[in-house]
mmCIF file of C-alpha atoms in Angstrom:
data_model
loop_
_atom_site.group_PDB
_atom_site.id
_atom_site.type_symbol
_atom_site.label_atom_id
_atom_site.label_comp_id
_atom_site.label_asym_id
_atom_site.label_seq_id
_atom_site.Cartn_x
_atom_site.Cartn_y
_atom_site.Cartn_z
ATOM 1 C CA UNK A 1 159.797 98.335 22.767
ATOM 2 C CA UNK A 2 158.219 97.855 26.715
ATOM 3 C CA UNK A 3 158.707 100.513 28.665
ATOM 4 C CA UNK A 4 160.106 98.947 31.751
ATOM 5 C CA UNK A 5 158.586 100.009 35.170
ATOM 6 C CA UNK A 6 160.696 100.913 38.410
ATOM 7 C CA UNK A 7 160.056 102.264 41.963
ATOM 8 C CA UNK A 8 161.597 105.267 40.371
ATOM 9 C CA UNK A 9 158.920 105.699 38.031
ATOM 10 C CA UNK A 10 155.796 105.383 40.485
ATOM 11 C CA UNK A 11 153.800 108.199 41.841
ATOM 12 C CA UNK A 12 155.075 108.970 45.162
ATOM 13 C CA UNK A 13 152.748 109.345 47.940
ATOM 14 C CA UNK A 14 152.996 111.450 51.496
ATOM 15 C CA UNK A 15 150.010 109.326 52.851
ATOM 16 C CA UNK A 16 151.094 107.490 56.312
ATOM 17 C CA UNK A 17 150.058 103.888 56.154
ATOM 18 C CA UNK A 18 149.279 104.275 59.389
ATOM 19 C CA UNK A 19 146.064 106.392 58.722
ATOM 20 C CA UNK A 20 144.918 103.688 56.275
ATOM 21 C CA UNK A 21 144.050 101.404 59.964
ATOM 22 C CA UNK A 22 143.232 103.966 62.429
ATOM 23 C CA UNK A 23 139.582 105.498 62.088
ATOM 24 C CA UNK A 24 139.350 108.772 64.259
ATOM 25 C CA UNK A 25 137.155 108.751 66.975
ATOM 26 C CA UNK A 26 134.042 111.061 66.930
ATOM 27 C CA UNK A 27 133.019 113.715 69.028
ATOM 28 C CA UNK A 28 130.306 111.649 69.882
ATOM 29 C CA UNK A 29 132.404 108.776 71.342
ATOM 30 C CA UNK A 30 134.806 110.952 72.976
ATOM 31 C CA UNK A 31 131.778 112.983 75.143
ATOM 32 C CA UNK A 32 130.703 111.503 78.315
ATOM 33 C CA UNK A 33 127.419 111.442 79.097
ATOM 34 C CA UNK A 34 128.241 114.219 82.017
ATOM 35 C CA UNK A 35 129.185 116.385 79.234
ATOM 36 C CA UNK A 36 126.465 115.617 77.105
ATOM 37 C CA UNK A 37 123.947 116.728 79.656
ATOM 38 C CA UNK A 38 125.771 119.312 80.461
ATOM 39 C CA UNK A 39 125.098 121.083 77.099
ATOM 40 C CA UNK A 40 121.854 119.815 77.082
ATOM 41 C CA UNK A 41 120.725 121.388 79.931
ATOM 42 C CA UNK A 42 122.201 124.976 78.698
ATOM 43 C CA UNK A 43 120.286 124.917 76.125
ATOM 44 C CA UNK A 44 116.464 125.502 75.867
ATOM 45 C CA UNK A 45 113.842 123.073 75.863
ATOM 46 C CA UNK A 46 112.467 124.063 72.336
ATOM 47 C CA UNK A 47 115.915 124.188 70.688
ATOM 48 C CA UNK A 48 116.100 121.920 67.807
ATOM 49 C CA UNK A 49 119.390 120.227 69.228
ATOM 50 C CA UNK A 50 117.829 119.410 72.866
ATOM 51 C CA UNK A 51 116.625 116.352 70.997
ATOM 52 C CA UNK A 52 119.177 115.140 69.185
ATOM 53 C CA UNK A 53 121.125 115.488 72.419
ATOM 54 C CA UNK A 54 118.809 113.781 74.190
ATOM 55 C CA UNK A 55 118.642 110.972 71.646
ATOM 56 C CA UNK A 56 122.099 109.945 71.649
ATOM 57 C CA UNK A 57 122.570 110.002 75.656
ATOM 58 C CA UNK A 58 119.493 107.733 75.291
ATOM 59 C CA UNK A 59 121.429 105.518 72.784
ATOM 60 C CA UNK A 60 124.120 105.430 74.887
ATOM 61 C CA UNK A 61 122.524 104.183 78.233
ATOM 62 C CA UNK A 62 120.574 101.706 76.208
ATOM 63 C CA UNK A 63 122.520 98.765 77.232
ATOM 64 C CA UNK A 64 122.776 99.477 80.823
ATOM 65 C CA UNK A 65 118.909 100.244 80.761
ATOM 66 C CA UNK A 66 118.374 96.395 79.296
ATOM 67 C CA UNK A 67 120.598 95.283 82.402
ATOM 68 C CA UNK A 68 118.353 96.624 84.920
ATOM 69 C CA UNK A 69 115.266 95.587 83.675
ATOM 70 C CA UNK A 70 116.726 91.942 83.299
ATOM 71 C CA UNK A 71 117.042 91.566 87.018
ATOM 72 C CA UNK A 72 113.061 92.189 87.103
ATOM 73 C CA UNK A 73 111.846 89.195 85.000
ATOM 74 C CA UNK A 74 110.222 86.490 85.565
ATOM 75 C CA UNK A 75 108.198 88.545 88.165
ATOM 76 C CA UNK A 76 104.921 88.345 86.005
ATOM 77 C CA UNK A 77 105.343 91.523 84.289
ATOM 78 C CA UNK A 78 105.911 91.863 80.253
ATOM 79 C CA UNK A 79 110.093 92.783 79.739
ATOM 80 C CA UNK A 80 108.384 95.179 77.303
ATOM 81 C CA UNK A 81 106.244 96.945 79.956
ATOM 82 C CA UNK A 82 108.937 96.967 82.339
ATOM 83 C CA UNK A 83 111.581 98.704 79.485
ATOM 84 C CA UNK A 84 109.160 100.851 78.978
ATOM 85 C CA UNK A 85 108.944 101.611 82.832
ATOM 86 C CA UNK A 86 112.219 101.935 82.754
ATOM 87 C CA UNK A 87 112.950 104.367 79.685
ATOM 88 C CA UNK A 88 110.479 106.550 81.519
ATOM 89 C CA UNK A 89 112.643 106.489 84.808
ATOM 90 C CA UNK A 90 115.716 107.581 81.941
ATOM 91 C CA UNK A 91 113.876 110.052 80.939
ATOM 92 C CA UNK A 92 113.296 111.723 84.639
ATOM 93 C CA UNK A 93 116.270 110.936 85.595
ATOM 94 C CA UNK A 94 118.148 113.536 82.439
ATOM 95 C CA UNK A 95 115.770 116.189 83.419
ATOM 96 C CA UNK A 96 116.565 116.103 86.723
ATOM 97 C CA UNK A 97 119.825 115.465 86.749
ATOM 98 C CA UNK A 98 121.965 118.538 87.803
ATOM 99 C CA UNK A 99 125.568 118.799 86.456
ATOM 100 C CA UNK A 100 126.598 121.496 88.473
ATOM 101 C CA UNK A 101 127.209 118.973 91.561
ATOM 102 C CA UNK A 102 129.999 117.335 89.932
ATOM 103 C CA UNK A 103 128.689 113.495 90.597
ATOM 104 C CA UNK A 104 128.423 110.660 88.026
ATOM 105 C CA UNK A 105 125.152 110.601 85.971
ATOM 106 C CA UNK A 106 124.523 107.054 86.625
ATOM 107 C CA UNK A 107 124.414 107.435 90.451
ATOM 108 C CA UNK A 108 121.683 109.403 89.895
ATOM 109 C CA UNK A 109 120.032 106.991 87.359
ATOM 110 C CA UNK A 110 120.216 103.724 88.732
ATOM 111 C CA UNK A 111 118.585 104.639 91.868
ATOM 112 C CA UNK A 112 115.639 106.754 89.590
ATOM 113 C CA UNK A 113 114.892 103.841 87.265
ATOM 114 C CA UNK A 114 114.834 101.293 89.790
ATOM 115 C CA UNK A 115 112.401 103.551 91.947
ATOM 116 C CA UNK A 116 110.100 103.933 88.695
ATOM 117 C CA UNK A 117 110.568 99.889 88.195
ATOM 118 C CA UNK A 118 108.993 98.746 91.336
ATOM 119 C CA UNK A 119 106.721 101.821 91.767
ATOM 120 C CA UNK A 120 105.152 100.181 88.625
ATOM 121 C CA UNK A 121 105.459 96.853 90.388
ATOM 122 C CA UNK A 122 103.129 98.615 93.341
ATOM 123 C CA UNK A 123 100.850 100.535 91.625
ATOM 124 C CA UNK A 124 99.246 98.011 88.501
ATOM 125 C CA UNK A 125 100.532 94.505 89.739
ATOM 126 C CA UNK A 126 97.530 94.327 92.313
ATOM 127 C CA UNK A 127 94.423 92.603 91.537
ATOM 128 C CA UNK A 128 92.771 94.761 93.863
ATOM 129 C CA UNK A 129 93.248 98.492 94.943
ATOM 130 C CA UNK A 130 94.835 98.558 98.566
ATOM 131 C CA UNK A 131 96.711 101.293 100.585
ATOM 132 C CA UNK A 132 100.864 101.724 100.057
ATOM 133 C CA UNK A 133 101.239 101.003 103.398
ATOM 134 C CA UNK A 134 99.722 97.692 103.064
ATOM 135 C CA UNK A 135 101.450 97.006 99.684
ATOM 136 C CA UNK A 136 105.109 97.767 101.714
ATOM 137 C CA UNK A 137 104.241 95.447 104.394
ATOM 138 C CA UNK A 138 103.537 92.379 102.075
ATOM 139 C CA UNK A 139 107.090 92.649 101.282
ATOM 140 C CA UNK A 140 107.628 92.944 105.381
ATOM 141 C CA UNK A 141 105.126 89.809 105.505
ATOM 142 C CA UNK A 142 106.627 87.386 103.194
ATOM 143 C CA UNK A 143 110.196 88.350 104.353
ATOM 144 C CA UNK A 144 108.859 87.315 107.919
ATOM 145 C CA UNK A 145 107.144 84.451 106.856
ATOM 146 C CA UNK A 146 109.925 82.610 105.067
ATOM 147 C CA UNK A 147 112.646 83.561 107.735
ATOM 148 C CA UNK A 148 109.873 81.460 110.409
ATOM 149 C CA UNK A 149 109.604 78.878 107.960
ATOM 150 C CA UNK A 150 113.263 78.371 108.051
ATOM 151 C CA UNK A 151 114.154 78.601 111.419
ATOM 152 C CA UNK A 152 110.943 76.435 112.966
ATOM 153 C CA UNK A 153 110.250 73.709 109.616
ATOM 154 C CA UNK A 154 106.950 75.379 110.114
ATOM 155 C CA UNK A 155 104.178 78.046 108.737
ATOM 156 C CA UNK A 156 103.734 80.743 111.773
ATOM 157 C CA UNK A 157 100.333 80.898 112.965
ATOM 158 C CA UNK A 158 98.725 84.325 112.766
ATOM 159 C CA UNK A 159 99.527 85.033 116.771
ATOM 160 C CA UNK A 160 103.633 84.076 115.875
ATOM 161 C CA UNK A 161 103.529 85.929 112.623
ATOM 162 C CA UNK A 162 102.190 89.141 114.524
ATOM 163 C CA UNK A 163 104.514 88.509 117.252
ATOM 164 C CA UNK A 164 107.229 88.452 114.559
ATOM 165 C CA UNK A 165 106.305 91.497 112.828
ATOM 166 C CA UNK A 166 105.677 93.038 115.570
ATOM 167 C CA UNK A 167 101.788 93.847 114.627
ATOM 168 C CA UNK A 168 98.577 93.364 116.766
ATOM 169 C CA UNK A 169 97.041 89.753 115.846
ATOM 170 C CA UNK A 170 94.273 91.562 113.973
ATOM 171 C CA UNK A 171 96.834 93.983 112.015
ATOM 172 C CA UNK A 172 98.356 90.664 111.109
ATOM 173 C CA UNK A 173 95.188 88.854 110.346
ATOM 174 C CA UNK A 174 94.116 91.815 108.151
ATOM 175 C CA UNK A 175 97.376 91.665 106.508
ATOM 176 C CA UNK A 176 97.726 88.172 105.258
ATOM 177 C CA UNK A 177 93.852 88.777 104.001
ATOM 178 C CA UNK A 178 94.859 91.716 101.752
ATOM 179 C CA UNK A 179 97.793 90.080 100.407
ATOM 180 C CA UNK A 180 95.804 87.604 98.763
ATOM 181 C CA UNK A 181 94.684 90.175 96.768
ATOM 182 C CA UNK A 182 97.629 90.514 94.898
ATOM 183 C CA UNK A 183 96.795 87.984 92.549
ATOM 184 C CA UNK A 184 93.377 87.077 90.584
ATOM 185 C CA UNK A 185 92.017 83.774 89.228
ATOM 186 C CA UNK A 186 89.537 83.971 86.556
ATOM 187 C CA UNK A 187 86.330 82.576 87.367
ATOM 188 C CA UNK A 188 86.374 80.170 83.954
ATOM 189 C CA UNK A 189 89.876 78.663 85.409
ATOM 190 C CA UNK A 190 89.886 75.144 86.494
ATOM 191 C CA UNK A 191 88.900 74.826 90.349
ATOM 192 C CA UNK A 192 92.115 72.757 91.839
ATOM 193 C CA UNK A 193 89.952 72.094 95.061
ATOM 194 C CA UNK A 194 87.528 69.792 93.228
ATOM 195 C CA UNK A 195 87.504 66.788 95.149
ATOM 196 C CA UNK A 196 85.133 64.911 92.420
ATOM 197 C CA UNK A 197 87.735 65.958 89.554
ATOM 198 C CA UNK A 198 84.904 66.711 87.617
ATOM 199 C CA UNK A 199 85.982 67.742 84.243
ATOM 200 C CA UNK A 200 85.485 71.137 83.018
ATOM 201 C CA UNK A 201 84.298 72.176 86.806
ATOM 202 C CA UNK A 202 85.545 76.023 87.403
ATOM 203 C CA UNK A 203 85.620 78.144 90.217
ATOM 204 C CA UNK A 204 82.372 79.733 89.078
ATOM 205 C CA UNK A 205 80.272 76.827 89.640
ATOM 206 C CA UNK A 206 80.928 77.492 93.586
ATOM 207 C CA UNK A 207 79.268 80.966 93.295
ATOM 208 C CA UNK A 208 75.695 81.525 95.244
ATOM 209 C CA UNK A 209 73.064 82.042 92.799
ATOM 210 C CA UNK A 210 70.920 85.637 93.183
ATOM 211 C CA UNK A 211 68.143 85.453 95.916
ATOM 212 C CA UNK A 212 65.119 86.437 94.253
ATOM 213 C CA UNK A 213 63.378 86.545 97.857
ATOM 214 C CA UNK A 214 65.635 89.350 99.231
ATOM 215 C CA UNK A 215 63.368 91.912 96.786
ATOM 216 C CA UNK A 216 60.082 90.810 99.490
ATOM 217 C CA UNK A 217 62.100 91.436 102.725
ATOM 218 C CA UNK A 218 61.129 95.044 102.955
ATOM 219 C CA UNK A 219 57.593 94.283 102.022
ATOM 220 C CA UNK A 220 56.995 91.020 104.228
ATOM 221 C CA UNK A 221 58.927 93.545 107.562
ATOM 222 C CA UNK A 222 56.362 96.350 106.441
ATOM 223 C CA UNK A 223 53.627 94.524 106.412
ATOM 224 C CA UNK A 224 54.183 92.570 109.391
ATOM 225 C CA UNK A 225 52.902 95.483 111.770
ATOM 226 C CA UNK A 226 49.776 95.816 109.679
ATOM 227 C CA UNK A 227 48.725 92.378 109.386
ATOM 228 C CA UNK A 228 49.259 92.252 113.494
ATOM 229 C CA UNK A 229 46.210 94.927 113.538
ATOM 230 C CA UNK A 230 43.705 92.483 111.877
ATOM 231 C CA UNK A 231 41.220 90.186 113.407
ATOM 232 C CA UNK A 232 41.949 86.462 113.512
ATOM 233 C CA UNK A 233 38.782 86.158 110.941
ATOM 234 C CA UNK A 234 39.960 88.761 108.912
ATOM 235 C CA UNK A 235 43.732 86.945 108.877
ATOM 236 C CA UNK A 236 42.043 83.387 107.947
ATOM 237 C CA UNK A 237 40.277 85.011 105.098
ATOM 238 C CA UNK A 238 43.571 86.573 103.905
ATOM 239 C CA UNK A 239 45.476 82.929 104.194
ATOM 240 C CA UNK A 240 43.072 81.234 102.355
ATOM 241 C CA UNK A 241 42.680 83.479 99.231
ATOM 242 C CA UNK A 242 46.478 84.600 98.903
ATOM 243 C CA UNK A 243 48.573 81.550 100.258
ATOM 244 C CA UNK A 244 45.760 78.737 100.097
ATOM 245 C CA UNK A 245 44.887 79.775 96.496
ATOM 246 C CA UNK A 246 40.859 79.481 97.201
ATOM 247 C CA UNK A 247 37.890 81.145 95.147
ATOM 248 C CA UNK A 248 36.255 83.329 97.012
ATOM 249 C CA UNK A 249 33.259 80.957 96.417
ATOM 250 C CA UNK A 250 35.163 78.367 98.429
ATOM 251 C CA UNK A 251 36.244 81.168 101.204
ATOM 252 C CA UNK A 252 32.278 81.494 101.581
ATOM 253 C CA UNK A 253 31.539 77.832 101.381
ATOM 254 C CA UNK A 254 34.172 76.715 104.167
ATOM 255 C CA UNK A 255 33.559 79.840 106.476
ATOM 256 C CA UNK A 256 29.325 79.760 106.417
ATOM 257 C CA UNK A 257 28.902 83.185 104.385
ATOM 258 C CA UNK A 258 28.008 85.026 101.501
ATOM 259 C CA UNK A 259 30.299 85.406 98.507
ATOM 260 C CA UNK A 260 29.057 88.927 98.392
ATOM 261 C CA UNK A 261 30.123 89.106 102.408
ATOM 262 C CA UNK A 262 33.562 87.989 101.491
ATOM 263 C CA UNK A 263 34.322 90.253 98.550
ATOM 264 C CA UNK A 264 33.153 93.127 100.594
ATOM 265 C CA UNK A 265 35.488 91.692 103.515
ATOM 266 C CA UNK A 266 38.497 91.539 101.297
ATOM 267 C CA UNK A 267 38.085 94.403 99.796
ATOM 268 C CA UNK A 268 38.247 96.279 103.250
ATOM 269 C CA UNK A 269 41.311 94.301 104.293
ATOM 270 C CA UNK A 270 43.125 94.753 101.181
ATOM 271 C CA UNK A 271 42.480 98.627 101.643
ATOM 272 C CA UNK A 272 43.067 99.028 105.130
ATOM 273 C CA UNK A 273 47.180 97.255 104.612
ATOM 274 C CA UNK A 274 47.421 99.778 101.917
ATOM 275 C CA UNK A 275 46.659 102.499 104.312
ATOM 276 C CA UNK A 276 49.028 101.555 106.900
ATOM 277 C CA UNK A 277 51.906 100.885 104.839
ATOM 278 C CA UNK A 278 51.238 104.292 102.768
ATOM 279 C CA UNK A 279 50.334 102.722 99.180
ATOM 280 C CA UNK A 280 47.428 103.884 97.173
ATOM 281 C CA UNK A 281 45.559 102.161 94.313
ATOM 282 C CA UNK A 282 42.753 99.580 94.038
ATOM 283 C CA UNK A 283 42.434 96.574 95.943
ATOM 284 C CA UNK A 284 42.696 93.355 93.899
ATOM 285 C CA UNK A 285 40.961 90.415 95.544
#
């Protein structure tokens, strides 16, 4: 025979159905960041639970930290350099943070990880190492520039734009200069300004080539002085063997002497340059 099963006969249970749907919020979720840094800082630096503190305030400003680096892309910086820029402001910004004044962490934050942001922007986005206050004025100078722009349909001249500003003309001369320096074009890039359109023509095929003549300057200017001292015979012997490239069988031939006479007269010359310009050694005729 079945035995025949009732309500009456099930277990009975004190459980509220309620608690089957309701999870109960952590600590974690109910702390504040406030409060969080507020233990943090009484504790010290080498305590094992500084870090996890640290951690999950970290965790939790994540998302806001992803916000403000957003609004700094597509300025030719990596996102990845910039959130790491910006964790780094995070980081400054919960050791110096003091609880004690009673005011919201993140108006303390914002304003630190922004500063680190475009301090980053003004110290490693420049091709080429120039003061702050030169750095703060490009801002000043393209600011100026496109407000001209608008209101005249024209670029400013470098007289308007330091009128604008107001800056000397050669403050503002010196200024647009250095802000082309913000930005660097390899020398293996395409030159745009190649009126030929060339192919394969780059901006290092309009570089001077080295001067090998610059390494005689300081010999021809010492000499001068020296050579000024010798006799006009003496000068036409030296022009003939050195720069005419003549035996000094020929030298003798064309001037009416000896061979002997002209080795003995080079050999004299030769020594006496070396004397006035302060060189010693043999004399090679």
């Amino acid at each position: 025979m079945s035995a025949t099963l009732t309500t009456d006969t099930l277990p009975q249970t004190t459980t509220d159905p309620r608690t089957l749907v309701t999870k109960p919020r952590t600590a974690t979720e109910d702390t504040s960041v406030e409060d969080l840094l507020s233990e943090l800082h009484r504790l010290d630096e080498n305590d094992p639970r500084a870090a996890d503190i640290q951690e999950r305030i970290v965790l939790r400003l994540q998302p806001l930290i992803n916000r403000i680096v957003r609004r700094y892309g597509g300025r030719g910086e990596p996102l990845d350099d910039l959130k790491q820029t910006a964790m780094l402001g995070l980081l400054k910004a919960i050791h110096g943070y003091d609880p004690g004044r009673g005011k919201p962490f993140k108006s303390y934050l914002i304003p630190t990880v922004n500063g680190e942001i475009k301090r980053h922007f003004r110290d490693y986005t420049w091709a080429v190492r120039v003061s702050r206050r030169h750095q703060e004025n490009r801002i000043k100078l393209r600011q100026g520039i496109s407000e001209y722009q608008q209101n005249h349909a024209r670029t400013p001249t470098t007289a308007e734009l330091a009128k604008e500003m107001n800056l000397s003309e050669a403050e503002a001369a010196e200024l647009l200069q250095i802000s082309e320096s913000y930005r660097s074009l390899s020398l293996d890039a395409p030159d745009p300004s190649d009126s030929e359109q060339q192919e394969g023509a780059r901006l290092e095929d309009h570089l001077g080539s080295e001067d090998t003549a610059l390494e005689r300057v300081v010999e021809r200017e010492t000499l001068k002085p020296a050579l000024g001292r010798l006799s006009e015979r003496e000068c036409e012997v030296l022009n003939l063997r050195f720069f005419g490239d003549h035996t000094q069988r020929e030298i003798a031939d064309r001037l009416g002497y000896s061979q002997m006479h002209i080795s003995r007269l080079l050999t004299h010359v030769l020594e006496q340059l070396r004397q006035d310009v302060g060189e010693s050694g043999p004399a090679h005729t």
